[in-house]
PDB file of C-alpha atoms in Angstrom:
ATOM      1  CA  MET A   1     186.599 -28.857 114.832  1.00 56.00           C
ATOM      2  CA  SER A   2     182.925 -28.952 113.834  1.00 72.00           C
ATOM      3  CA  SER A   3     180.095 -28.868 116.388  1.00 87.00           C
ATOM      4  CA  PHE A   4     176.753 -30.634 116.055  1.00 89.00           C
ATOM      5  CA  VAL A   5     173.217 -29.298 115.704  1.00 92.00           C
ATOM      6  CA  ARG A   6     169.717 -30.775 115.564  1.00 94.00           C
ATOM      7  CA  THR A   7     167.206 -29.926 112.869  1.00 95.00           C
ATOM      8  CA  LEU A   8     163.464 -30.079 112.380  1.00 96.00           C
ATOM      9  CA  LEU A   9     161.976 -29.974 108.872  1.00 96.00           C
ATOM     10  CA  VAL A  10     158.478 -28.485 109.125  1.00 97.00           C
ATOM     11  CA  PHE A  11     156.139 -28.945 106.157  1.00 96.00           C
ATOM     12  CA  CYS A  12     153.255 -26.453 106.321  1.00 96.00           C
ATOM     13  CA  GLU A  13     150.163 -26.682 104.158  1.00 94.00           C
ATOM     14  CA  GLY A  14     150.197 -23.057 102.979  1.00 91.00           C
ATOM     15  CA  PRO A  15     151.704 -19.581 103.454  1.00 92.00           C
ATOM     16  CA  HIS A  16     149.607 -18.402 106.398  1.00 94.00           C
ATOM     17  CA  ASP A  17     150.178 -21.720 108.175  1.00 96.00           C
ATOM     18  CA  ALA A  18     153.913 -21.134 107.775  1.00 96.00           C
ATOM     19  CA  ALA A  19     153.483 -17.573 109.065  1.00 96.00           C
ATOM     20  CA  PHE A  20     151.621 -18.803 112.134  1.00 98.00           C
ATOM     21  CA  VAL A  21     154.251 -21.456 112.884  1.00 98.00           C
ATOM     22  CA  ARG A  22     157.003 -18.840 112.601  1.00 97.00           C
ATOM     23  CA  MET A  23     155.067 -16.675 115.048  1.00 97.00           C
ATOM     24  CA  VAL A  24     154.830 -19.514 117.577  1.00 98.00           C
ATOM     25  CA  PHE A  25     158.493 -20.446 117.200  1.00 98.00           C
ATOM     26  CA  LYS A  26     159.650 -16.857 117.631  1.00 97.00           C
ATOM     27  CA  ARG A  27     157.274 -15.519 120.275  1.00 96.00           C
ATOM     28  CA  ILE A  28     156.610 -18.604 122.405  1.00 96.00           C
ATOM     29  CA  LEU A  29     159.531 -20.969 121.834  1.00 97.00           C
ATOM     30  CA  GLY A  30     162.184 -18.240 121.688  1.00 97.00           C
ATOM     31  CA  PHE A  31     163.620 -18.925 118.227  1.00 97.00           C
ATOM     32  CA  GLN A  32     165.105 -16.266 115.972  1.00 97.00           C
ATOM     33  CA  ILE A  33     165.191 -16.015 112.182  1.00 95.00           C
ATOM     34  CA  GLU A  34     168.533 -17.076 110.724  1.00 92.00           C
ATOM     35  CA  LYS A  35     169.747 -15.056 107.740  1.00 86.00           C
ATOM     36  CA  LEU A  36     172.753 -16.970 106.446  1.00 76.00           C
ATOM     37  CA  LYS A  37     174.428 -17.569 103.143  1.00 77.00           C
ATOM     38  CA  PHE A  38     174.195 -21.145 101.902  1.00 78.00           C
ATOM     39  CA  SER A  39     177.888 -21.635 102.656  1.00 78.00           C
ATOM     40  CA  GLU A  40     177.281 -20.686 106.295  1.00 81.00           C
ATOM     41  CA  MET A  41     174.619 -23.337 106.863  1.00 85.00           C
ATOM     42  CA  PRO A  42     175.437 -26.514 108.820  1.00 87.00           C
ATOM     43  CA  SER A  43     176.346 -29.578 106.778  1.00 82.00           C
ATOM     44  CA  PRO A  44     174.661 -30.942 104.679  1.00 84.00           C
ATOM     45  CA  PHE A  45     172.468 -27.867 104.077  1.00 84.00           C
ATOM     46  CA  ASN A  46     175.472 -25.777 103.005  1.00 81.00           C
ATOM     47  CA  ASN A  47     175.904 -28.099 100.034  1.00 78.00           C
ATOM     48  CA  LEU A  48     172.294 -29.111  99.627  1.00 77.00           C
ATOM     49  CA  PHE A  49     170.843 -25.653  99.025  1.00 76.00           C
ATOM     50  CA  THR A  50     173.631 -24.699  96.633  1.00 72.00           C
ATOM     51  CA  LYS A  51     173.162 -27.874  94.590  1.00 71.00           C
ATOM     52  CA  ALA A  52     169.392 -27.487  94.658  1.00 68.00           C
ATOM     53  CA  VAL A  53     169.619 -23.988  93.206  1.00 69.00           C
ATOM     54  CA  GLU A  54     172.031 -25.161  90.516  1.00 70.00           C
ATOM     55  CA  LYS A  55     169.801 -28.124  89.665  1.00 65.00           C
ATOM     56  CA  HIS A  56     166.601 -26.113  89.408  1.00 60.00           C
ATOM     57  CA  ALA A  57     168.244 -23.169  87.678  1.00 60.00           C
ATOM     58  CA  ALA A  58     169.207 -25.525  84.855  1.00 55.00           C
ATOM     59  CA  GLN A  59     165.554 -26.434  84.288  1.00 58.00           C
ATOM     60  CA  ASP A  60     163.029 -24.583  82.169  1.00 53.00           C
ATOM     61  CA  MET A  61     161.022 -22.956  84.937  1.00 51.00           C
ATOM     62  CA  SER A  62     157.939 -20.782  84.800  1.00 50.00           C
ATOM     63  CA  LEU A  63     157.820 -17.342  86.366  1.00 47.00           C
ATOM     64  CA  ASP A  64     155.361 -18.392  89.082  1.00 49.00           C
ATOM     65  CA  MET A  65     158.334 -19.688  91.107  1.00 47.00           C
ATOM     66  CA  THR A  66     156.625 -22.923  92.128  1.00 46.00           C
ATOM     67  CA  HIS A  67     160.080 -24.483  91.928  1.00 46.00           C
ATOM     68  CA  LYS A  68     161.118 -22.444  94.968  1.00 55.00           C
ATOM     69  CA  PHE A  69     159.709 -25.149  97.222  1.00 61.00           C
ATOM     70  CA  PHE A  70     163.091 -26.887  97.190  1.00 72.00           C
ATOM     71  CA  LEU A  71     164.232 -24.094  99.545  1.00 82.00           C
ATOM     72  CA  PRO A  72     162.668 -23.397 102.958  1.00 88.00           C
ATOM     73  CA  ASP A  73     160.511 -20.327 103.472  1.00 88.00           C
ATOM     74  CA  SER A  74     162.529 -19.544 106.567  1.00 92.00           C
ATOM     75  CA  VAL A  75     165.145 -20.885 108.944  1.00 94.00           C
ATOM     76  CA  LEU A  76     164.846 -20.364 112.692  1.00 96.00           C
ATOM     77  CA  ARG A  77     167.338 -21.139 115.421  1.00 96.00           C
ATOM     78  CA  LYS A  78     167.563 -21.450 119.193  1.00 96.00           C
ATOM     79  CA  ASN A  79     170.934 -22.579 120.542  1.00 94.00           C
ATOM     80  CA  ASP A  80     171.723 -25.874 118.756  1.00 94.00           C
ATOM     81  CA  ASP A  81     168.181 -26.406 117.443  1.00 96.00           C
ATOM     82  CA  ILE A  82     167.420 -25.287 113.871  1.00 95.00           C
ATOM     83  CA  ALA A  83     163.976 -25.400 112.263  1.00 96.00           C
ATOM     84  CA  PHE A  84     163.482 -25.276 108.488  1.00 94.00           C
ATOM     85  CA  ILE A  85     159.939 -24.194 107.592  1.00 95.00           C
ATOM     86  CA  PHE A  86     158.566 -25.126 104.165  1.00 93.00           C
ATOM     87  CA  ASN A  87     155.382 -23.921 102.466  1.00 92.00           C
ATOM     88  CA  CYS A  88     154.027 -26.937 100.555  1.00 89.00           C
ATOM     89  CA  GLY A  89     151.529 -24.892  98.542  1.00 86.00           C
ATOM     90  CA  GLY A  90     148.575 -27.158  99.309  1.00 87.00           C
ATOM     91  CA  LYS A  91     147.417 -30.199 101.226  1.00 89.00           C
ATOM     92  CA  THR A  92     147.877 -32.744  98.451  1.00 87.00           C
ATOM     93  CA  GLN A  93     151.344 -31.759  97.227  1.00 88.00           C
ATOM     94  CA  TYR A  94     152.770 -35.172  98.145  1.00 92.00           C
ATOM     95  CA  ASP A  95     154.848 -35.527  94.982  1.00 89.00           C
ATOM     96  CA  LYS A  96     156.523 -32.192  95.630  1.00 87.00           C
ATOM     97  CA  VAL A  97     157.475 -33.184  99.185  1.00 90.00           C
ATOM     98  CA  ARG A  98     158.710 -36.618  98.065  1.00 91.00           C
ATOM     99  CA  ASP A  99     160.903 -35.010  95.402  1.00 86.00           C
ATOM    100  CA  LEU A 100     162.391 -32.683  97.989  1.00 85.00           C
ATOM    101  CA  LEU A 101     163.054 -35.518 100.436  1.00 90.00           C
ATOM    102  CA  THR A 102     164.600 -37.589  97.655  1.00 88.00           C
ATOM    103  CA  ASP A 103     167.201 -34.848  97.230  1.00 83.00           C
ATOM    104  CA  TYR A 104     167.622 -34.152 100.940  1.00 84.00           C
ATOM    105  CA  ILE A 105     167.833 -37.532 102.652  1.00 85.00           C
ATOM    106  CA  PRO A 106     170.985 -38.953 100.946  1.00 83.00           C
ATOM    107  CA  LEU A 107     172.932 -35.803 101.793  1.00 78.00           C
ATOM    108  CA  ILE A 108     171.597 -35.729 105.341  1.00 78.00           C
ATOM    109  CA  GLU A 109     172.824 -39.282 105.843  1.00 76.00           C
ATOM    110  CA  GLN A 110     176.322 -38.252 104.726  1.00 73.00           C
ATOM    111  CA  ALA A 111     176.494 -34.917 106.565  1.00 62.00           C
ATOM    112  CA  ALA A 112     179.383 -35.937 108.842  1.00 54.00           C
ATOM    113  CA  ILE A 113     181.312 -37.675 106.054  1.00 58.00           C
ATOM    114  CA  PHE A 114     181.313 -34.759 103.622  1.00 58.00           C
ATOM    115  CA  PRO A 115     180.963 -31.557 105.692  1.00 63.00           C
ATOM    116  CA  ALA A 116     182.420 -29.397 102.873  1.00 61.00           C
ATOM    117  CA  GLY A 117     184.090 -27.087 105.347  1.00 70.00           C
ATOM    118  CA  ALA A 118     180.983 -26.440 107.461  1.00 71.00           C
ATOM    119  CA  GLN A 119     181.559 -25.293 111.021  1.00 83.00           C
ATOM    120  CA  GLU A 120     178.513 -27.261 112.163  1.00 88.00           C
ATOM    121  CA  ILE A 121     177.150 -30.690 111.263  1.00 87.00           C
ATOM    122  CA  VAL A 122     173.570 -31.941 111.521  1.00 88.00           C
ATOM    123  CA  ASP A 123     173.499 -35.114 113.590  1.00 87.00           C
ATOM    124  CA  SER A 124     169.742 -35.355 114.186  1.00 89.00           C
ATOM    125  CA  VAL A 125     166.835 -34.703 111.801  1.00 93.00           C
ATOM    126  CA  ARG A 126     163.122 -34.903 112.537  1.00 96.00           C
ATOM    127  CA  TYR A 127     160.168 -34.336 110.206  1.00 97.00           C
ATOM    128  CA  LEU A 128     156.904 -32.579 111.074  1.00 98.00           C
ATOM    129  CA  PHE A 129     153.848 -32.424 108.797  1.00 97.00           C
ATOM    130  CA  LEU A 130     151.227 -29.758 109.560  1.00 98.00           C
ATOM    131  CA  TYR A 131     147.776 -29.764 107.965  1.00 97.00           C
ATOM    132  CA  ASP A 132     144.304 -28.356 108.476  1.00 97.00           C
ATOM    133  CA  SER A 133     142.052 -31.076 109.815  1.00 97.00           C
ATOM    134  CA  ASP A 134     139.337 -29.922 107.365  1.00 96.00           C
ATOM    135  CA  ALA A 135     136.602 -32.568 107.210  1.00 95.00           C
ATOM    136  CA  ASP A 136     139.183 -35.362 106.996  1.00 95.00           C
ATOM    137  CA  GLY A 137     140.228 -35.616 110.611  1.00 97.00           C
ATOM    138  CA  LEU A 138     143.557 -36.622 112.103  1.00 97.00           C
ATOM    139  CA  ASP A 139     143.091 -40.362 111.545  1.00 97.00           C
ATOM    140  CA  ARG A 140     142.567 -40.051 107.799  1.00 97.00           C
ATOM    141  CA  ILE A 141     145.418 -37.546 107.461  1.00 97.00           C
ATOM    142  CA  VAL A 142     147.763 -39.932 109.269  1.00 97.00           C
ATOM    143  CA  ASP A 143     146.664 -42.739 106.952  1.00 97.00           C
ATOM    144  CA  ASN A 144     147.344 -40.541 103.907  1.00 96.00           C
ATOM    145  CA  ILE A 145     150.840 -39.695 105.134  1.00 96.00           C
ATOM    146  CA  SER A 146     151.590 -43.361 105.829  1.00 97.00           C
ATOM    147  CA  ARG A 147     150.519 -44.254 102.303  1.00 96.00           C
ATOM    148  CA  GLU A 148     152.148 -41.345 100.481  1.00 96.00           C
ATOM    149  CA  PHE A 149     155.443 -41.377 102.394  1.00 96.00           C
ATOM    150  CA  GLN A 150     155.876 -45.042 103.182  1.00 96.00           C
ATOM    151  CA  LYS A 151     158.839 -44.953 100.829  1.00 95.00           C
ATOM    152  CA  VAL A 152     161.022 -42.115  99.550  1.00 94.00           C
ATOM    153  CA  ASN A 153     163.307 -42.920  96.633  1.00 89.00           C
ATOM    154  CA  GLU A 154     162.475 -46.628  97.075  1.00 90.00           C
ATOM    155  CA  LYS A 155     163.638 -46.564 100.706  1.00 92.00           C
ATOM    156  CA  ASP A 156     161.482 -46.927 103.801  1.00 95.00           C
ATOM    157  CA  PHE A 157     160.502 -43.594 105.314  1.00 96.00           C
ATOM    158  CA  VAL A 158     157.230 -43.695 107.293  1.00 96.00           C
ATOM    159  CA  VAL A 159     157.006 -47.295 108.493  1.00 95.00           C
ATOM    160  CA  ASP A 160     156.643 -47.221 112.288  1.00 95.00           C
ATOM    161  CA  ALA A 161     153.281 -47.172 114.035  1.00 96.00           C
ATOM    162  CA  TRP A 162     151.738 -43.820 114.930  1.00 97.00           C
ATOM    163  CA  ILE A 163     151.598 -43.106 118.646  1.00 97.00           C
ATOM    164  CA  GLY A 164     149.264 -40.721 120.442  1.00 96.00           C
ATOM    165  CA  THR A 165     150.669 -37.730 122.315  1.00 96.00           C
ATOM    166  CA  LYS A 166     149.607 -35.402 125.119  1.00 95.00           C
ATOM    167  CA  SER A 167     147.847 -33.339 122.462  1.00 96.00           C
ATOM    168  CA  GLU A 168     144.869 -34.973 120.750  1.00 97.00           C
ATOM    169  CA  PHE A 169     145.831 -32.997 117.626  1.00 98.00           C
ATOM    170  CA  GLY A 170     149.176 -34.776 117.138  1.00 98.00           C
ATOM    171  CA  ARG A 171     150.691 -38.188 116.448  1.00 98.00           C
ATOM    172  CA  VAL A 172     154.299 -39.389 116.311  1.00 98.00           C
ATOM    173  CA  SER A 173     155.950 -42.167 114.317  1.00 97.00           C
ATOM    174  CA  LYS A 174     159.564 -42.372 115.530  1.00 95.00           C
ATOM    175  CA  ASP A 175     161.285 -39.306 113.964  1.00 96.00           C
ATOM    176  CA  LYS A 176     158.173 -38.235 112.004  1.00 97.00           C
ATOM    177  CA  ALA A 177     155.188 -36.357 113.406  1.00 98.00           C
ATOM    178  CA  VAL A 178     151.823 -34.975 112.327  1.00 98.00           C
ATOM    179  CA  PHE A 179     149.854 -32.138 113.894  1.00 98.00           C
ATOM    180  CA  VAL A 180     146.519 -30.819 112.630  1.00 98.00           C
ATOM    181  CA  TRP A 181     144.820 -27.435 113.021  1.00 98.00           C
ATOM    182  CA  GLY A 182     141.129 -27.093 113.734  1.00 97.00           C
ATOM    183  CA  GLY A 183     138.448 -26.589 116.321  1.00 96.00           C
ATOM    184  CA  ALA A 184     138.718 -30.339 116.922  1.00 96.00           C
ATOM    185  CA  PRO A 185     141.099 -33.082 115.724  1.00 97.00           C
ATOM    186  CA  ASP A 186     138.451 -34.394 113.334  1.00 96.00           C
ATOM    187  CA  LYS A 187     137.220 -31.093 111.883  1.00 95.00           C
ATOM    188  CA  GLY A 188     138.248 -27.524 111.161  1.00 97.00           C
ATOM    189  CA  THR A 189     141.127 -25.312 110.051  1.00 97.00           C
ATOM    190  CA  LEU A 190     143.732 -22.921 111.411  1.00 98.00           C
ATOM    191  CA  GLU A 191     141.194 -20.087 111.077  1.00 98.00           C
ATOM    192  CA  ASP A 192     139.258 -21.691 113.967  1.00 98.00           C
ATOM    193  CA  LEU A 193     142.240 -20.846 116.183  1.00 98.00           C
ATOM    194  CA  LEU A 194     143.000 -17.460 114.655  1.00 98.00           C
ATOM    195  CA  MET A 195     139.516 -15.972 115.051  1.00 97.00           C
ATOM    196  CA  PRO A 196     139.468 -16.066 118.885  1.00 97.00           C
ATOM    197  CA  MET A 197     143.094 -14.890 118.955  1.00 97.00           C
ATOM    198  CA  PHE A 198     142.166 -11.790 116.935  1.00 97.00           C
ATOM    199  CA  ASP A 199     139.083 -11.335 119.111  1.00 96.00           C
ATOM    200  CA  PHE A 200     141.125 -11.666 122.321  1.00 97.00           C
ATOM    201  CA  THR A 201     141.968  -7.974 122.709  1.00 94.00           C
ATOM    202  CA  GLU A 202     139.334  -5.325 123.393  1.00 95.00           C
ATOM    203  CA  ALA A 203     140.580  -3.139 120.534  1.00 94.00           C
ATOM    204  CA  ASN A 204     139.964  -5.921 118.001  1.00 96.00           C
ATOM    205  CA  LYS A 205     136.511  -7.004 119.196  1.00 97.00           C
ATOM    206  CA  PRO A 206     134.487  -4.268 117.428  1.00 97.00           C
ATOM    207  CA  LEU A 207     136.550  -4.742 114.263  1.00 97.00           C
ATOM    208  CA  ILE A 208     135.826  -8.471 114.227  1.00 97.00           C
ATOM    209  CA  ALA A 209     132.115  -7.876 114.821  1.00 97.00           C
ATOM    210  CA  ARG A 210     131.851  -5.296 112.038  1.00 97.00           C
ATOM    211  CA  SER A 211     133.867  -7.416 109.641  1.00 98.00           C
ATOM    212  CA  LYS A 212     131.610 -10.421 110.256  1.00 97.00           C
ATOM    213  CA  GLN A 213     128.526  -8.297 109.686  1.00 97.00           C
ATOM    214  CA  THR A 214     129.947  -6.810 106.486  1.00 97.00           C
ATOM    215  CA  MET A 215     130.983 -10.173 105.059  1.00 97.00           C
ATOM    216  CA  ASN A 216     127.513 -11.587 105.762  1.00 97.00           C
ATOM    217  CA  GLU A 217     125.801  -8.586 104.163  1.00 97.00           C
ATOM    218  CA  MET A 218     127.987  -8.627 101.060  1.00 96.00           C
ATOM    219  CA  PHE A 219     128.203 -12.349 100.338  1.00 97.00           C
ATOM    220  CA  LYS A 220     126.374 -15.622 100.834  1.00 96.00           C
ATOM    221  CA  TRP A 221     128.311 -18.214 102.846  1.00 96.00           C
ATOM    222  CA  ASP A 222     127.043 -21.776 102.641  1.00 94.00           C
ATOM    223  CA  ILE A 223     128.380 -22.755 106.063  1.00 92.00           C
ATOM    224  CA  ASP A 224     125.461 -25.146 106.716  1.00 92.00           C
ATOM    225  CA  HIS A 225     125.989 -27.170 103.542  1.00 92.00           C
ATOM    226  CA  GLY A 226     124.940 -30.797 103.825  1.00 89.00           C
ATOM    227  CA  ASP A 227     128.350 -31.943 102.616  1.00 92.00           C
ATOM    228  CA  SER A 228     130.658 -31.538 105.628  1.00 92.00           C
ATOM    229  CA  LYS A 229     133.685 -31.038 103.394  1.00 93.00           C
ATOM    230  CA  LYS A 230     132.036 -28.099 101.631  1.00 94.00           C
ATOM    231  CA  ALA A 231     130.686 -26.704 104.901  1.00 95.00           C
ATOM    232  CA  VAL A 232     134.135 -26.692 106.537  1.00 96.00           C
ATOM    233  CA  ALA A 233     135.625 -25.052 103.427  1.00 95.00           C
ATOM    234  CA  GLU A 234     132.970 -22.324 103.518  1.00 96.00           C
ATOM    235  CA  VAL A 235     133.592 -21.628 107.199  1.00 97.00           C
ATOM    236  CA  GLU A 236     137.308 -21.356 106.473  1.00 97.00           C
ATOM    237  CA  LYS A 237     136.705 -18.904 103.625  1.00 97.00           C
ATOM    238  CA  PHE A 238     134.377 -16.788 105.743  1.00 97.00           C
ATOM    239  CA  LYS A 239     136.782 -16.582 108.673  1.00 98.00           C
ATOM    240  CA  LYS A 240     139.718 -15.873 106.383  1.00 97.00           C
ATOM    241  CA  ALA A 241     137.753 -13.043 104.759  1.00 97.00           C
ATOM    242  CA  VAL A 242     136.890 -11.586 108.182  1.00 98.00           C
ATOM    243  CA  LEU A 243     140.455 -11.771 109.498  1.00 98.00           C
ATOM    244  CA  THR A 244     141.975 -10.367 106.328  1.00 97.00           C
ATOM    245  CA  THR A 245     139.509  -7.462 106.380  1.00 97.00           C
ATOM    246  CA  VAL A 246     140.394  -6.628 109.993  1.00 97.00           C
ATOM    247  CA  GLY A 247     144.052  -6.371 109.019  1.00 97.00           C
ATOM    248  CA  GLN A 248     143.558  -4.004 106.071  1.00 96.00           C
ATOM    249  CA  ARG A 249     144.016  -0.785 108.042  1.00 95.00           C
ATOM    250  CA  LYS A 250     147.504  -1.746 109.126  1.00 96.00           C
ATOM    251  CA  LYS A 251     148.460  -3.689 106.003  1.00 97.00           C
ATOM    252  CA  PRO A 252     146.298  -2.482 103.094  1.00 97.00           C
ATOM    253  CA  GLY A 253     145.961  -5.015 100.294  1.00 96.00           C
ATOM    254  CA  SER A 254     147.861  -7.699 102.171  1.00 96.00           C
ATOM    255  CA  SER A 255     147.108 -11.403 102.421  1.00 95.00           C
ATOM    256  CA  LEU A 256     146.454 -13.214 105.688  1.00 96.00           C
ATOM    257  CA  ASN A 257     150.030 -14.473 106.062  1.00 94.00           C
ATOM    258  CA  VAL A 258     151.359 -10.884 105.884  1.00 96.00           C
ATOM    259  CA  ILE A 259     148.714  -9.656 108.332  1.00 97.00           C
ATOM    260  CA  LEU A 260     149.549 -12.438 110.793  1.00 96.00           C
ATOM    261  CA  GLU A 261     153.225 -11.559 110.892  1.00 93.00           C
ATOM    262  CA  GLN A 262     153.210  -7.809 110.432  1.00 95.00           C
ATOM    263  CA  ALA A 263     149.919  -6.296 111.631  1.00 95.00           C
ATOM    264  CA  GLU A 264     150.527  -7.223 115.302  1.00 95.00           C
ATOM    265  CA  LEU A 265     146.867  -8.086 115.878  1.00 97.00           C
ATOM    266  CA  ILE A 266     147.650 -11.235 117.877  1.00 97.00           C
ATOM    267  CA  THR A 267     149.257 -10.652 121.257  1.00 96.00           C
ATOM    268  CA  ASP A 268     151.524 -13.065 123.107  1.00 95.00           C
ATOM    269  CA  ASP A 269     148.773 -13.466 125.711  1.00 96.00           C
ATOM    270  CA  ALA A 270     146.316 -14.446 122.965  1.00 96.00           C
ATOM    271  CA  LEU A 271     148.763 -17.008 121.612  1.00 96.00           C
ATOM    272  CA  ARG A 272     149.330 -18.527 125.041  1.00 95.00           C
ATOM    273  CA  ALA A 273     145.619 -18.531 125.880  1.00 97.00           C
ATOM    274  CA  CYS A 274     144.787 -20.803 122.937  1.00 97.00           C
ATOM    275  CA  PRO A 275     144.675 -24.421 124.208  1.00 96.00           C
ATOM    276  CA  THR A 276     145.575 -25.908 120.826  1.00 97.00           C
ATOM    277  CA  THR A 277     148.556 -23.591 120.416  1.00 97.00           C
ATOM    278  CA  ALA A 278     149.720 -24.402 123.944  1.00 96.00           C
ATOM    279  CA  GLY A 279     149.365 -28.077 123.071  1.00 97.00           C
ATOM    280  CA  PHE A 280     151.361 -27.539 119.884  1.00 98.00           C
ATOM    281  CA  VAL A 281     154.192 -25.882 121.833  1.00 97.00           C
ATOM    282  CA  GLU A 282     154.332 -28.796 124.273  1.00 97.00           C
ATOM    283  CA  PHE A 283     154.097 -31.217 121.334  1.00 97.00           C
ATOM    284  CA  ILE A 284     157.134 -29.600 119.669  1.00 97.00           C
ATOM    285  CA  ARG A 285     159.152 -29.686 122.876  1.00 96.00           C
ATOM    286  CA  GLU A 286     158.331 -33.332 123.502  1.00 96.00           C
ATOM    287  CA  PHE A 287     158.814 -34.508 119.912  1.00 97.00           C
ATOM    288  CA  TRP A 288     162.039 -32.586 119.388  1.00 95.00           C
ATOM    289  CA  ARG A 289     163.169 -33.094 123.006  1.00 87.00           C
ATOM    290  CA  MET A 290     164.207 -29.476 123.158  1.00 78.00           C
ATOM    291  CA  ALA A 291     166.164 -28.164 126.102  1.00 60.00           C
ATOM    292  CA  ASP A 292     164.628 -25.033 127.652  1.00 54.00           C
TER     293      ASP A 292
END
């Protein structure tokens, strides 16, 4: 007899956002990475991933593997809660997400009817969209999601009103949710959170200071640009350059997402000390109604 599980589909803006979310799920929420064959996944994902691979393998695909978005970057589990984390490859990849949901939703709705031999069946699915606030702000991002995902495959998807939460960085619309990264809900990026986390430990402080000095000496950063959108983007680039440089000793040549997950430069205490991260953890628990 099959048992039931709950799932959360998490759509991250880019690779280092996905890496950060994995870090929070593993180190704060107590999830573990699941390494399963497609056939071992709960229904409908056992069938869905297999069919998705077959469908995309039949297409004429380029070697850059952009088609891989139809599969999650990672799967994490805690008891009967399973999170699927996707890297969207950019903030405006709405078509890509809609295409994925068009394939997913019909099978999710029929998970219990056609389990295809799965030992577990998904009986609850929630959707979480994560973005940098940038210069857009939470309100505009919520409006964009309402417009872009009002319908999926000609069926209503995001139609309920957005409700505020305990965190000013998040909103909920029934089984859909949005959370933004930044120094404030109306401005900033994930790097605004990462910089003080790197700088939290005494061993990292001199590295951060030297990296900032070096980046300022080597390049011009137009962080005071009159256009707020360009100014926020410049600040993000500067902070990303600083953080990536700090991680080069432990992970030479690596990108920020690799450094976040493998260089061990952010401690659990640093994660917990960040108010926005703490708010995100509480937001996840409330939205997903997770049992501790």
